[in-house]
mmCIF file of C-alpha atoms (C1' of nucleotides) in Angstrom:
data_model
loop_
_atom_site.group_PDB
_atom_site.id
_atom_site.type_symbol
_atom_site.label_atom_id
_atom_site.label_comp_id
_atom_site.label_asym_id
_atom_site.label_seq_id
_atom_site.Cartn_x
_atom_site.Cartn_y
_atom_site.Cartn_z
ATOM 1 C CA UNK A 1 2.503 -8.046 -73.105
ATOM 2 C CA UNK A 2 5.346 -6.153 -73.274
ATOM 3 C CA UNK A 3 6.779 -3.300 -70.986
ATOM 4 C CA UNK A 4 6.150 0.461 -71.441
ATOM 5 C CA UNK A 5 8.444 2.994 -70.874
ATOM 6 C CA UNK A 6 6.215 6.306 -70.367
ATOM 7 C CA UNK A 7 8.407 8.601 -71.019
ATOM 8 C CA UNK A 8 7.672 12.320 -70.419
ATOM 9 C CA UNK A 9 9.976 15.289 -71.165
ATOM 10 C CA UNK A 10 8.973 18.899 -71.037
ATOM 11 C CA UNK A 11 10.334 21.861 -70.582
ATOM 12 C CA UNK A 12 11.928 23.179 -67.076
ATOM 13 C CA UNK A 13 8.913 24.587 -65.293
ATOM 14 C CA UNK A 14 6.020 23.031 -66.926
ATOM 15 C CA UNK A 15 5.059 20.907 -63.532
ATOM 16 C CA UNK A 16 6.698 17.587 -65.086
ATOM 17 C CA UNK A 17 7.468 17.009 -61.064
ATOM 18 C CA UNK A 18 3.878 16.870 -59.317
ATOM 19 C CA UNK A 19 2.716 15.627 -63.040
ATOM 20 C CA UNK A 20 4.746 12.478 -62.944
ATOM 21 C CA UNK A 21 3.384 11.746 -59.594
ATOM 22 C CA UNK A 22 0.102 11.852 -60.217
ATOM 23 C CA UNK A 23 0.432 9.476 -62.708
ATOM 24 C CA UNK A 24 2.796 7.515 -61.570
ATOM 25 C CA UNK A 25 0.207 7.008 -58.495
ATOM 26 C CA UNK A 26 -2.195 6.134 -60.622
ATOM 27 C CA UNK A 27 -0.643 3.679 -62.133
ATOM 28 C CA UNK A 28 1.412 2.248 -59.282
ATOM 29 C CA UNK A 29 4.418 2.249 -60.465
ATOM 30 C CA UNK A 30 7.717 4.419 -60.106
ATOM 31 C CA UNK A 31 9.765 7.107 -61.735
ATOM 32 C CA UNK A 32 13.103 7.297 -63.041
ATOM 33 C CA UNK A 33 14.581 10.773 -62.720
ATOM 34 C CA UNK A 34 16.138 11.992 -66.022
ATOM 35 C CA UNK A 35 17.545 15.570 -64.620
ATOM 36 C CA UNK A 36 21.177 15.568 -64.729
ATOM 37 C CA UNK A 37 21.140 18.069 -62.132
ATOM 38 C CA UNK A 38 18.508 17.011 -59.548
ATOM 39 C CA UNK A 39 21.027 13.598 -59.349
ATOM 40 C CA UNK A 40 23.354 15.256 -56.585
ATOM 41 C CA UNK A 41 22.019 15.677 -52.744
ATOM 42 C CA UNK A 42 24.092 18.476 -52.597
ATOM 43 C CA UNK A 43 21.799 20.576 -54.921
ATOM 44 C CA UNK A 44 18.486 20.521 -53.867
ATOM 45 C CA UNK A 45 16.483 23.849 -53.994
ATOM 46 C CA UNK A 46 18.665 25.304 -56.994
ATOM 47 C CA UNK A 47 17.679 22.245 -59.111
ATOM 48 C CA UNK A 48 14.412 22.161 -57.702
ATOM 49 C CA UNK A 49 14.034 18.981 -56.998
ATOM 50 C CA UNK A 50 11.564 16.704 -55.768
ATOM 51 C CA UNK A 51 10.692 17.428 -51.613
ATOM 52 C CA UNK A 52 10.075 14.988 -49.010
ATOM 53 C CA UNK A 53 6.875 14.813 -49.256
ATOM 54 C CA UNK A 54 6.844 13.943 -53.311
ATOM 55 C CA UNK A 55 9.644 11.438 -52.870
ATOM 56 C CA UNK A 56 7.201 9.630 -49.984
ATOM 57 C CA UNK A 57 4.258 9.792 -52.314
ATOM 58 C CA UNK A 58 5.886 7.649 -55.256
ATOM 59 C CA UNK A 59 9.424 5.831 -54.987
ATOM 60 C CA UNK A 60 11.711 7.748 -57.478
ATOM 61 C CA UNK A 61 14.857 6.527 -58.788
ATOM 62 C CA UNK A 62 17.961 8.345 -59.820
ATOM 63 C CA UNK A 63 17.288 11.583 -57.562
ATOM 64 C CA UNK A 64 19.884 12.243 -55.224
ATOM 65 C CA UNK A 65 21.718 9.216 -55.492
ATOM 66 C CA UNK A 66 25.295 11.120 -56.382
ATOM 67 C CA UNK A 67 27.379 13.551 -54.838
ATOM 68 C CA UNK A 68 28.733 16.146 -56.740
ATOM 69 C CA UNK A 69 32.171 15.132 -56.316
ATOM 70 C CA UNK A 70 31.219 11.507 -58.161
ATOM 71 C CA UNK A 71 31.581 11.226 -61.973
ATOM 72 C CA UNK A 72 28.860 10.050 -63.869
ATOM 73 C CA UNK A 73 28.042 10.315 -67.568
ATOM 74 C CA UNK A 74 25.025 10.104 -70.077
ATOM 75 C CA UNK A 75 26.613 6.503 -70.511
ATOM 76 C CA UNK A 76 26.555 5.630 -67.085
ATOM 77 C CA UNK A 77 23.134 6.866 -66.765
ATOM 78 C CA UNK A 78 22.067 4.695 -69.765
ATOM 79 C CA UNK A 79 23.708 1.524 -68.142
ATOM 80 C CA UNK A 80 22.428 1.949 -64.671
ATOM 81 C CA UNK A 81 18.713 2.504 -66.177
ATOM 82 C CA UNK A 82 18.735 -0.173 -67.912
ATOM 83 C CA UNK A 83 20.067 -2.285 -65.481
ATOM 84 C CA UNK A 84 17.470 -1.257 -62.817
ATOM 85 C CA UNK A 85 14.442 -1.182 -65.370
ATOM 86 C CA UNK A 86 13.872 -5.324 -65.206
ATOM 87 C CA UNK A 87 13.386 -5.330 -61.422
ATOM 88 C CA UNK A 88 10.955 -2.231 -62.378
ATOM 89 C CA UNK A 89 9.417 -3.964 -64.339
ATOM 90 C CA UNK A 90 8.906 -6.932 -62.367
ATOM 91 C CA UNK A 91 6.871 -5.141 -59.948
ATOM 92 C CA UNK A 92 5.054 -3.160 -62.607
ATOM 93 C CA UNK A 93 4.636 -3.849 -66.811
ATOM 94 C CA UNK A 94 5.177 0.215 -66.605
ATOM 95 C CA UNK A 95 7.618 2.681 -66.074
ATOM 96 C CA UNK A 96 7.791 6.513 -65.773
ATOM 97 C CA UNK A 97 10.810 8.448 -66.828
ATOM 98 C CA UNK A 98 10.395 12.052 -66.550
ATOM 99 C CA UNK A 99 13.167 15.023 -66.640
ATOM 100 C CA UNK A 100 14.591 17.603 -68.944
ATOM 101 C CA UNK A 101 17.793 16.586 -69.738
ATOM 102 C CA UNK A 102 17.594 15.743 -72.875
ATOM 103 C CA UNK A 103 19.983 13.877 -73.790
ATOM 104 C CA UNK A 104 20.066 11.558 -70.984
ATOM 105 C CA UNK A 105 16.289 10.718 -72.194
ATOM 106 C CA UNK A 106 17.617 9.757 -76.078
ATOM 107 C CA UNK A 107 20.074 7.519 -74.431
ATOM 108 C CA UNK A 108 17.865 5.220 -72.409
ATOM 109 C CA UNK A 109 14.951 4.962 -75.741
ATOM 110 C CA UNK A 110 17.943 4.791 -78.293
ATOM 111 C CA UNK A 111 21.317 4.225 -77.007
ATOM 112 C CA UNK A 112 24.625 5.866 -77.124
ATOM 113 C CA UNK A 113 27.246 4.375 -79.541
ATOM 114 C CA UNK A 114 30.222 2.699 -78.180
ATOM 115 C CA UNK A 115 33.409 4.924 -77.383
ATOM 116 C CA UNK A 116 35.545 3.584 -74.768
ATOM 117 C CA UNK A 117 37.020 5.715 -71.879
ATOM 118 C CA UNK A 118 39.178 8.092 -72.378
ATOM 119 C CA UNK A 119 42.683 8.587 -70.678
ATOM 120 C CA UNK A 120 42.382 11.830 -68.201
ATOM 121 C CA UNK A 121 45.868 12.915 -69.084
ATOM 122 C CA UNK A 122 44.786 12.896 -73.051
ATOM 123 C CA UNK A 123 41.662 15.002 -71.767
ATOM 124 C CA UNK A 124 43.787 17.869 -69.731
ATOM 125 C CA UNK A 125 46.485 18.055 -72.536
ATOM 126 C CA UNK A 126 44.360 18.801 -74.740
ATOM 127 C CA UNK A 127 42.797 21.397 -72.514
ATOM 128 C CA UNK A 128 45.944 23.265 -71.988
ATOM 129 C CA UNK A 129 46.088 23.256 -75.506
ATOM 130 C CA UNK A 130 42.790 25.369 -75.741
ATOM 131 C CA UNK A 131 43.788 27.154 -73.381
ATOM 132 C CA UNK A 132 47.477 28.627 -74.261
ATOM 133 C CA UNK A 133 46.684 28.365 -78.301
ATOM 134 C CA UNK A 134 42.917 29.125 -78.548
ATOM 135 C CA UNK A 135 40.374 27.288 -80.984
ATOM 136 C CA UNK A 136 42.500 27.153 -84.102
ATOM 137 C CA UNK A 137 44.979 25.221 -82.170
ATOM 138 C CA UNK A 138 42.168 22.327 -81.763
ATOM 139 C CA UNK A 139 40.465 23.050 -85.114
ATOM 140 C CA UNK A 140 43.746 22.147 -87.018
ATOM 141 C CA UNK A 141 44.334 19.035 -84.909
ATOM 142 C CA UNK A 142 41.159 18.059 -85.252
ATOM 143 C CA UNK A 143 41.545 18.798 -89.309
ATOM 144 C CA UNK A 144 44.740 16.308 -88.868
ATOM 145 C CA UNK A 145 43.473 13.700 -87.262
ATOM 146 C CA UNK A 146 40.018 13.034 -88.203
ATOM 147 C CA UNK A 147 39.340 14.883 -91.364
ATOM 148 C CA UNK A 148 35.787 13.049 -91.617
ATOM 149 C CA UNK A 149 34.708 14.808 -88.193
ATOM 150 C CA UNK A 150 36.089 18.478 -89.144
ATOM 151 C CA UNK A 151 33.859 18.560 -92.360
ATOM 152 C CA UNK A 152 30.846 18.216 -90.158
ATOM 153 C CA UNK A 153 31.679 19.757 -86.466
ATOM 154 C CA UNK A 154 30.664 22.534 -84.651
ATOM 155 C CA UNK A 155 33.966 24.520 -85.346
ATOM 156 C CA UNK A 156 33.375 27.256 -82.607
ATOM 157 C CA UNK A 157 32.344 24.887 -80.325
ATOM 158 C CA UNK A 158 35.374 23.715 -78.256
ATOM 159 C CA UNK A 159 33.403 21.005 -76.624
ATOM 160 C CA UNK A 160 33.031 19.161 -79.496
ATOM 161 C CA UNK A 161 36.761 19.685 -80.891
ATOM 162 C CA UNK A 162 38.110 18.767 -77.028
ATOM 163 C CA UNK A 163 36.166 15.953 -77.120
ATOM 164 C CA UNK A 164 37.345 14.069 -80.603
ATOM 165 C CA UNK A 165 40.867 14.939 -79.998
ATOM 166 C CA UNK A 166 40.846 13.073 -76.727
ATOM 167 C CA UNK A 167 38.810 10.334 -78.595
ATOM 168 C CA UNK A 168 40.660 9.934 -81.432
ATOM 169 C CA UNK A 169 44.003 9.976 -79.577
ATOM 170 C CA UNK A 170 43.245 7.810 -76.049
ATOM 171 C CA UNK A 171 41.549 5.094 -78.657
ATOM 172 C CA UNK A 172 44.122 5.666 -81.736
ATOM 173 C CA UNK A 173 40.886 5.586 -83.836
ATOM 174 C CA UNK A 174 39.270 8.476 -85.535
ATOM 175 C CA UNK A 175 36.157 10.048 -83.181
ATOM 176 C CA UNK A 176 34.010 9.881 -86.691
ATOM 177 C CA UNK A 177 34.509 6.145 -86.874
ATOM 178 C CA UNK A 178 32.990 5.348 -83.568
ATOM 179 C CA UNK A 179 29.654 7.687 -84.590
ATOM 180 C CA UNK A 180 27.135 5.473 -86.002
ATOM 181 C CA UNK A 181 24.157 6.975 -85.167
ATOM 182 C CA UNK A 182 22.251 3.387 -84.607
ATOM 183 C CA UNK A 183 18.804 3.314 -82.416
ATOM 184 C CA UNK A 184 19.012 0.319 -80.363
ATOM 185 C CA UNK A 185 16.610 -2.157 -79.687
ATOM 186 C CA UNK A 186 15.426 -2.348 -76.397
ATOM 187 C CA UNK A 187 13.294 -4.819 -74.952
ATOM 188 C CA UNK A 188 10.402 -2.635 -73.896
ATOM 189 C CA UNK A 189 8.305 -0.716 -75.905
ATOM 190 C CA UNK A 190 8.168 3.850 -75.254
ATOM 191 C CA UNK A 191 5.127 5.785 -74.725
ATOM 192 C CA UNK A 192 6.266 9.851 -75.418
ATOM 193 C CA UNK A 193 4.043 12.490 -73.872
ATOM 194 C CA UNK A 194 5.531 15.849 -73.448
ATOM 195 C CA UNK A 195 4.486 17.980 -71.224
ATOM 196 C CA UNK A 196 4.318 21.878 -71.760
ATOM 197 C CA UNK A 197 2.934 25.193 -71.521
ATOM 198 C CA UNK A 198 2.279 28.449 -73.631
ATOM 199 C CA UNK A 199 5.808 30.356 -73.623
ATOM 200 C CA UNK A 200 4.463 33.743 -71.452
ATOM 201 C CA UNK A 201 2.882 31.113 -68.556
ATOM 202 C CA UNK A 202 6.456 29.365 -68.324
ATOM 203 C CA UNK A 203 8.345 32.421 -68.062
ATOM 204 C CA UNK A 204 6.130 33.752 -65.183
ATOM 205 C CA UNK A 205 6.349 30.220 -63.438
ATOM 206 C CA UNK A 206 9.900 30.329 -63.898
ATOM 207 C CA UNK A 207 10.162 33.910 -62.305
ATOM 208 C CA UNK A 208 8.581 32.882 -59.198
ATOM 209 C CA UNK A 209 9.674 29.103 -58.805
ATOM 210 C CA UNK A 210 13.418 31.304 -58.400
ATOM 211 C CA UNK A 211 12.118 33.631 -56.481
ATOM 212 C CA UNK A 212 10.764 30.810 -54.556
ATOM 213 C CA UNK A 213 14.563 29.217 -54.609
ATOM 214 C CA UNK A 214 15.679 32.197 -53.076
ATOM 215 C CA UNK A 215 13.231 32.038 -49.821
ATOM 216 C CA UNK A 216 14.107 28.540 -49.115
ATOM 217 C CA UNK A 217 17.746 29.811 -48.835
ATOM 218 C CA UNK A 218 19.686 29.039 -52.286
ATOM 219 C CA UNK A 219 22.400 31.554 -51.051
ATOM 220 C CA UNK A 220 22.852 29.726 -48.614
ATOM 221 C CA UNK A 221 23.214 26.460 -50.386
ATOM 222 C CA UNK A 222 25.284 27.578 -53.370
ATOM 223 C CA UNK A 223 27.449 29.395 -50.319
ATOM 224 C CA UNK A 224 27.779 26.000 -48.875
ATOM 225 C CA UNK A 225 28.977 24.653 -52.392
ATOM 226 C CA UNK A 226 31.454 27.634 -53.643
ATOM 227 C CA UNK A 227 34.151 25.743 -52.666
ATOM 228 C CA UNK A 228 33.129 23.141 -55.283
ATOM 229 C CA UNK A 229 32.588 26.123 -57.909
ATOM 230 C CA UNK A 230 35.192 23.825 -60.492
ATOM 231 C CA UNK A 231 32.932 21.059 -60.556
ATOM 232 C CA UNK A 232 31.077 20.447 -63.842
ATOM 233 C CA UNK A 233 27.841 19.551 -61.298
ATOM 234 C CA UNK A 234 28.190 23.211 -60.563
ATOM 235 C CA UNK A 235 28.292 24.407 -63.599
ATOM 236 C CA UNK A 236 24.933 25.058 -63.353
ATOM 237 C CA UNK A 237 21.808 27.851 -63.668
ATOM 238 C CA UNK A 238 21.094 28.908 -60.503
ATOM 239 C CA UNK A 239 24.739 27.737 -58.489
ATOM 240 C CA UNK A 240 27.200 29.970 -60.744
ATOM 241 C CA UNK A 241 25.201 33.311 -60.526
ATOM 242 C CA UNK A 242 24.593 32.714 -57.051
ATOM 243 C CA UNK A 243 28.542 32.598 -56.990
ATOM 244 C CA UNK A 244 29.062 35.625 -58.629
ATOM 245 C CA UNK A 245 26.805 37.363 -56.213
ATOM 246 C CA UNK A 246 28.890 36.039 -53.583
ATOM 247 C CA UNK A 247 31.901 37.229 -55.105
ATOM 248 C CA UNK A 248 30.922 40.285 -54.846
ATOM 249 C CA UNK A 249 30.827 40.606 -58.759
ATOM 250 C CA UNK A 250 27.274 41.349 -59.085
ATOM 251 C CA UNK A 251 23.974 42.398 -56.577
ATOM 252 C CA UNK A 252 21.675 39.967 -55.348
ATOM 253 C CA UNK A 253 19.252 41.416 -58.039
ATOM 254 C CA UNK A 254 21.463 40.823 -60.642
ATOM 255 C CA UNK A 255 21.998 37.506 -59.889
ATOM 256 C CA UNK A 256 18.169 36.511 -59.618
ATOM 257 C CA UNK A 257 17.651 38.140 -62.830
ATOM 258 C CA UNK A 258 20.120 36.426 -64.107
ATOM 259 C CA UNK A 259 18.872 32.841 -62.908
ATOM 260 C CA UNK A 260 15.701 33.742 -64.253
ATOM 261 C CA UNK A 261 17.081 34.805 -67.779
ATOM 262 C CA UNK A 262 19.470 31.419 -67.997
ATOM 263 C CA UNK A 263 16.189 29.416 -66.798
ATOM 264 C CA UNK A 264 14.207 30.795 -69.930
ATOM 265 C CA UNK A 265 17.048 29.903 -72.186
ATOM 266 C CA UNK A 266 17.526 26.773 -70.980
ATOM 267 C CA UNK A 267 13.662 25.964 -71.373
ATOM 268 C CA UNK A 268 14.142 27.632 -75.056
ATOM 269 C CA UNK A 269 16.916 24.889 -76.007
ATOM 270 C CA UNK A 270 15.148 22.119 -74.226
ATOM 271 C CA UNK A 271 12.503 23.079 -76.590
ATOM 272 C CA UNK A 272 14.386 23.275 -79.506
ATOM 273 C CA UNK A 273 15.689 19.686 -79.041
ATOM 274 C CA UNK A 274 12.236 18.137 -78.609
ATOM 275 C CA UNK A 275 10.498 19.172 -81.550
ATOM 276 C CA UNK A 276 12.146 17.302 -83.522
ATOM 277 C CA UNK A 277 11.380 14.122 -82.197
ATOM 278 C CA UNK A 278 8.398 13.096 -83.598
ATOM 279 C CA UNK A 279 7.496 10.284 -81.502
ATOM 280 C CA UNK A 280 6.748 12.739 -78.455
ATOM 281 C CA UNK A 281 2.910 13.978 -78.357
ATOM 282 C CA UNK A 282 2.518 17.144 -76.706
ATOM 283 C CA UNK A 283 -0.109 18.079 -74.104
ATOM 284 C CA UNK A 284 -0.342 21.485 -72.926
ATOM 285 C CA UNK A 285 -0.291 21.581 -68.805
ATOM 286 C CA UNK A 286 -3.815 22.396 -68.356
ATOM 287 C CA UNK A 287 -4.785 19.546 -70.582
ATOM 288 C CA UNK A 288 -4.029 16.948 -67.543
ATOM 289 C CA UNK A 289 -6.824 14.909 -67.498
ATOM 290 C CA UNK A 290 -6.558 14.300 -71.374
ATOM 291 C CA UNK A 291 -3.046 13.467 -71.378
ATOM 292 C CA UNK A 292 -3.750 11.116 -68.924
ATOM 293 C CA UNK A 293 -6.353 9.618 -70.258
ATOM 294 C CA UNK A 294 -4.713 9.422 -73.701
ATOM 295 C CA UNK A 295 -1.772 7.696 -71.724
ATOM 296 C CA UNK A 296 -4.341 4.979 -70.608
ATOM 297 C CA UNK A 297 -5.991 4.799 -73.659
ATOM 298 C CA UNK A 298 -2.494 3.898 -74.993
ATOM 299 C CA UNK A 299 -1.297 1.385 -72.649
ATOM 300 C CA UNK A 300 -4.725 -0.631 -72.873
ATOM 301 C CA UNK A 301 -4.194 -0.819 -76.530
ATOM 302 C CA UNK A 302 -0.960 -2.919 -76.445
ATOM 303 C "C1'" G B 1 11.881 82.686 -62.984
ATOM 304 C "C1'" G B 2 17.371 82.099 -64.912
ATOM 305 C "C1'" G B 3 21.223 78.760 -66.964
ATOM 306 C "C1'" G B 4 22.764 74.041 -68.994
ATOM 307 C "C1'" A B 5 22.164 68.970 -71.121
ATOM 308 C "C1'" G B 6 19.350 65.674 -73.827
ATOM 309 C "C1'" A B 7 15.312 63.113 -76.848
ATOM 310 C "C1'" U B 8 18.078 57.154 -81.801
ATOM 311 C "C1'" A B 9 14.830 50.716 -83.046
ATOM 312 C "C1'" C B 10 12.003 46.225 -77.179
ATOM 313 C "C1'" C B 11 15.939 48.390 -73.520
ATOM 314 C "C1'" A B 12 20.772 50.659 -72.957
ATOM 315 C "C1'" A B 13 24.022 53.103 -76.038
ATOM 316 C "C1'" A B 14 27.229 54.709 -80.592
ATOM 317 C "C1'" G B 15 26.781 57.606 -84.867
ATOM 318 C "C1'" U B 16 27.233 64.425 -85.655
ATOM 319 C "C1'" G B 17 26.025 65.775 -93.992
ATOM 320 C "C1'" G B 18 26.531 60.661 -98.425
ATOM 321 C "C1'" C B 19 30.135 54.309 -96.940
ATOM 322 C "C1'" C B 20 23.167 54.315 -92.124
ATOM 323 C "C1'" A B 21 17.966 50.208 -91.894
ATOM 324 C "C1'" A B 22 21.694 52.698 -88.480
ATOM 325 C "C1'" C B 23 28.299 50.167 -84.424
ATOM 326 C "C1'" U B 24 27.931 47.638 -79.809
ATOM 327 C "C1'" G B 25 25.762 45.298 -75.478
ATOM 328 C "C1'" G B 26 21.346 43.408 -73.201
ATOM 329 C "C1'" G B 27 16.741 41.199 -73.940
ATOM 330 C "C1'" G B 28 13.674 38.530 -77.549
ATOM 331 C "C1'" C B 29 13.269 34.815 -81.406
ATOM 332 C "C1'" A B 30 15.341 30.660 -84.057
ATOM 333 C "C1'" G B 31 18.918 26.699 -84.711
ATOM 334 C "C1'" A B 32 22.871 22.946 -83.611
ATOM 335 C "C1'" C B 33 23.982 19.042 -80.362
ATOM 336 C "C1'" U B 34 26.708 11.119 -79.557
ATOM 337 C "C1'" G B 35 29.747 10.645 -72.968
ATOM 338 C "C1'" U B 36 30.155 15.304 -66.209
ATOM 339 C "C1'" A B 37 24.667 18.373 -71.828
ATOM 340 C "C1'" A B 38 20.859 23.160 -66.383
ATOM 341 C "C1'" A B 39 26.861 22.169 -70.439
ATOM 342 C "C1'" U B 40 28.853 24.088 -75.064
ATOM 343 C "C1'" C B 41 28.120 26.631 -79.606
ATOM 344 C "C1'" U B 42 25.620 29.294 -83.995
ATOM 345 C "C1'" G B 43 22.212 32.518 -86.512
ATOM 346 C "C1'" U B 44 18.677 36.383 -86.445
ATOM 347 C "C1'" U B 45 16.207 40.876 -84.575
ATOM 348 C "C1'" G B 46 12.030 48.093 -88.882
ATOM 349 C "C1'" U B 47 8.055 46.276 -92.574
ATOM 350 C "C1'" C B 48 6.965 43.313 -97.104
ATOM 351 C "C1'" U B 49 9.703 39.186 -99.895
ATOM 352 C "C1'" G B 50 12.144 32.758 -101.281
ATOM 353 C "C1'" A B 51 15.557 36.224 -103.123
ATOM 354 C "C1'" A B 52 17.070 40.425 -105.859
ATOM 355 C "C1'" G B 53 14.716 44.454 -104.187
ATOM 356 C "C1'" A B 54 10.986 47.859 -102.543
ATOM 357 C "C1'" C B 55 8.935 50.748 -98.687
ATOM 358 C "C1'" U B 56 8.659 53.485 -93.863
ATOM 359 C "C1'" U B 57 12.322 54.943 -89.578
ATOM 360 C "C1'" C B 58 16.512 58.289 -85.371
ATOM 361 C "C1'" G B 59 10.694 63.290 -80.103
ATOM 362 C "C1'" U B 60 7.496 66.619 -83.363
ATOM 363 C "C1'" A B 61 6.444 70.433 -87.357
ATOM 364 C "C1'" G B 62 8.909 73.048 -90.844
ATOM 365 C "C1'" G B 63 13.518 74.722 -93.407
ATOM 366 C "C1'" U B 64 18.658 74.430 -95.753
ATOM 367 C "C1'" U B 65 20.997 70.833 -99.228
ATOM 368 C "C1'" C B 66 21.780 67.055 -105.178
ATOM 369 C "C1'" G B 67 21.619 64.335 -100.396
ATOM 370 C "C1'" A B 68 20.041 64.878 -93.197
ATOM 371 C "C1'" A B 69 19.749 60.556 -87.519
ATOM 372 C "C1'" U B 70 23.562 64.218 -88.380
ATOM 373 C "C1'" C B 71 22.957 71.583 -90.059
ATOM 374 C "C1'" C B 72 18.984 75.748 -88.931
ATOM 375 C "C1'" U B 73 14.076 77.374 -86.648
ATOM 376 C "C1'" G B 74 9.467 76.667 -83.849
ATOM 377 C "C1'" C B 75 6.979 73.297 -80.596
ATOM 378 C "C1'" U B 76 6.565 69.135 -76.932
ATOM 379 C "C1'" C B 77 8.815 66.285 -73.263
ATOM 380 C "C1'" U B 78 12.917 64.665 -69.846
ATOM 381 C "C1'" C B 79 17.084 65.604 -66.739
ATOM 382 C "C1'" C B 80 20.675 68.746 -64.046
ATOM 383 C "C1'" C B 81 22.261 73.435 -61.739
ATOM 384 C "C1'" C B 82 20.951 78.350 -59.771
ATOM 385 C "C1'" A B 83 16.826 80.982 -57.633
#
RNA sequence: GGGGAGAUACCAAAGUGGCCAACUGGGGCAGACUGUAAAUCUGUUGUCUGAAGACUUCGUAGGUUCGAAUCCUGCUCUCCCCA
């Protein structure tokens, strides 16, 4: 029999947490974290991560295991997943991932492609490029370089520009070549049941799970952190408009409102990247006892 | 009781005779996404339609005009100042 991967995204807010616990108890096995925030043990009520008392019901994997000074990638996570899943599985023929970062989740069922490191000095050059010249600066470079990869890009998005130039130049090989889009095979099979909730519940869940934040003392935390504001671990809902409120910049108020409005988006694009993976069946939250059953029902089948 | 200001789409706020279905911002909705992705970026937002287009909008009722969100009059409401 081979081994299952349960994997279960949802958006942020619709109780993937306490869900993945439950049935990770009832299965007996344990969960791999896929929340590229909930990673650093510096960030703990703004990312809302698992307490104490969760972490001692079920072993969990991948939850503050970084600090936010560390780097770490959606490659790295890949790697280190599937380099800790055989010992999981060992133990247990099943597995829960759970998390809404998205593409983390792709990477461990189908695998990044291949694109070796990049040189840090290529990175910031580039970078001060942006930043003295603007967009057309890296749109033109990128039109030089790797002609294949300006027909299709994101053209406003200087992510995706930075990120080809300081491909294409640290390897010598155009950033398009390396893309190959190819689902690897891995040696255990995935089980996809998303967890969510009607739009209007989420949003009022969201509004209190921050107001929440804010009574276990996220000023506080994010104060502790401002002087780590640069990081890209900061760079994140909840930590940067608690900055600004620190500032000075804008009222407490603001700055809640403003978590809560960046929360809804970000449950809006998590959203938008799901449904179009077909493999994931959806269960709304207060179908729990169906999903899990349907989960069983699945797993006996193999 | 007297004087003044204002009512514009979900909200805020421009527009002061035709180029206005109406700038802009927010919010909403939708989309993209191959390496720090809770990031980064795009579209859309009166109704009907695939579209061309049609239809109804700028407090309300009238009026002026070829033509009004824009001008005039009555009414309703809001705000400010003086009593």
């Amino acid at each position: 029999m081979k081994n299952r991967l349960i994997v279960l995204p949802g958006p942020t807010g619709a109780g993937k947490t306490e869900f993945a616990i439950e049935l990770a108890s009832r299965l007996g096995c344990s969960i791999i974290s896929c929340d590229s925030r909930q990673f650093y043990r510096e960030m703990k009520i703004g990312t809302a991560a698992p307490d104490e008392q969760q972490l001692a019901r079920v072993r969990h994997h991948f939850v503050s295991f970084l600090s936010i000074t560390d780097y770490y990638s959606i490659s790295l996570f890949e790697r280190d997943v599937l380099a800790l899943l055989p010992s999981l599985f060992a133990e247990n023929p099943v597995a829960v991932m759970t998390g809404g970062s998205m593409l983390y989740m792709d990477a461990v069922c189908r695998g990044m492609d291949d694109i070796p490191d990049t040189d840090p000095d290529v990175r910031s050059k580039y970078a001060g490029i942006y930043e003295r010249e603007g967009i057309a600066a890296l749109r033109m470079a990128v039109k030089m370089v790797d002609p294949e990869y300006y027909a299709r890009a994101d053209l406003h998005n200087p992510r995706r520009l930075l990120r080809a130039l300081e491909i294409t130049e640290s390897t010598g090989r155009p950033y398009s070549s390396f893309l190959t889009a190819t689902v690897r095979e891995r040696d255990f099979s995935i089980l996809k049941a998303g967890l969510t909730r009607e739009r209007s519940e989420l949003h009022s869940i969201i509004d209190s799970r921050v107001n929440r934040m804010m009574e276990q003392g996220l000023e506080q935390e994010a104060a502790s952190l401002i002087g780590y504001r640069h990081l890209n671990a900061l760079r994140t809902v909840g930590y940067r408009e608690m900055f600004s409120y620190l500032d000075g910049t804008i009222t407490r108020e603001e700055a809640v409102s403003l978590i809560k409005r960046n929360t809804r988006r970000y449950a809006r694009r998590q959203m938008t990247w799901w449904n179009r993976d077909r493999e994931i069946t959806w269960f709304d939250a207060s179908q729990k006892e169906l999903m899990f059953s349907w989960i069983e029902n699945r797993l006996k089948e193999q």
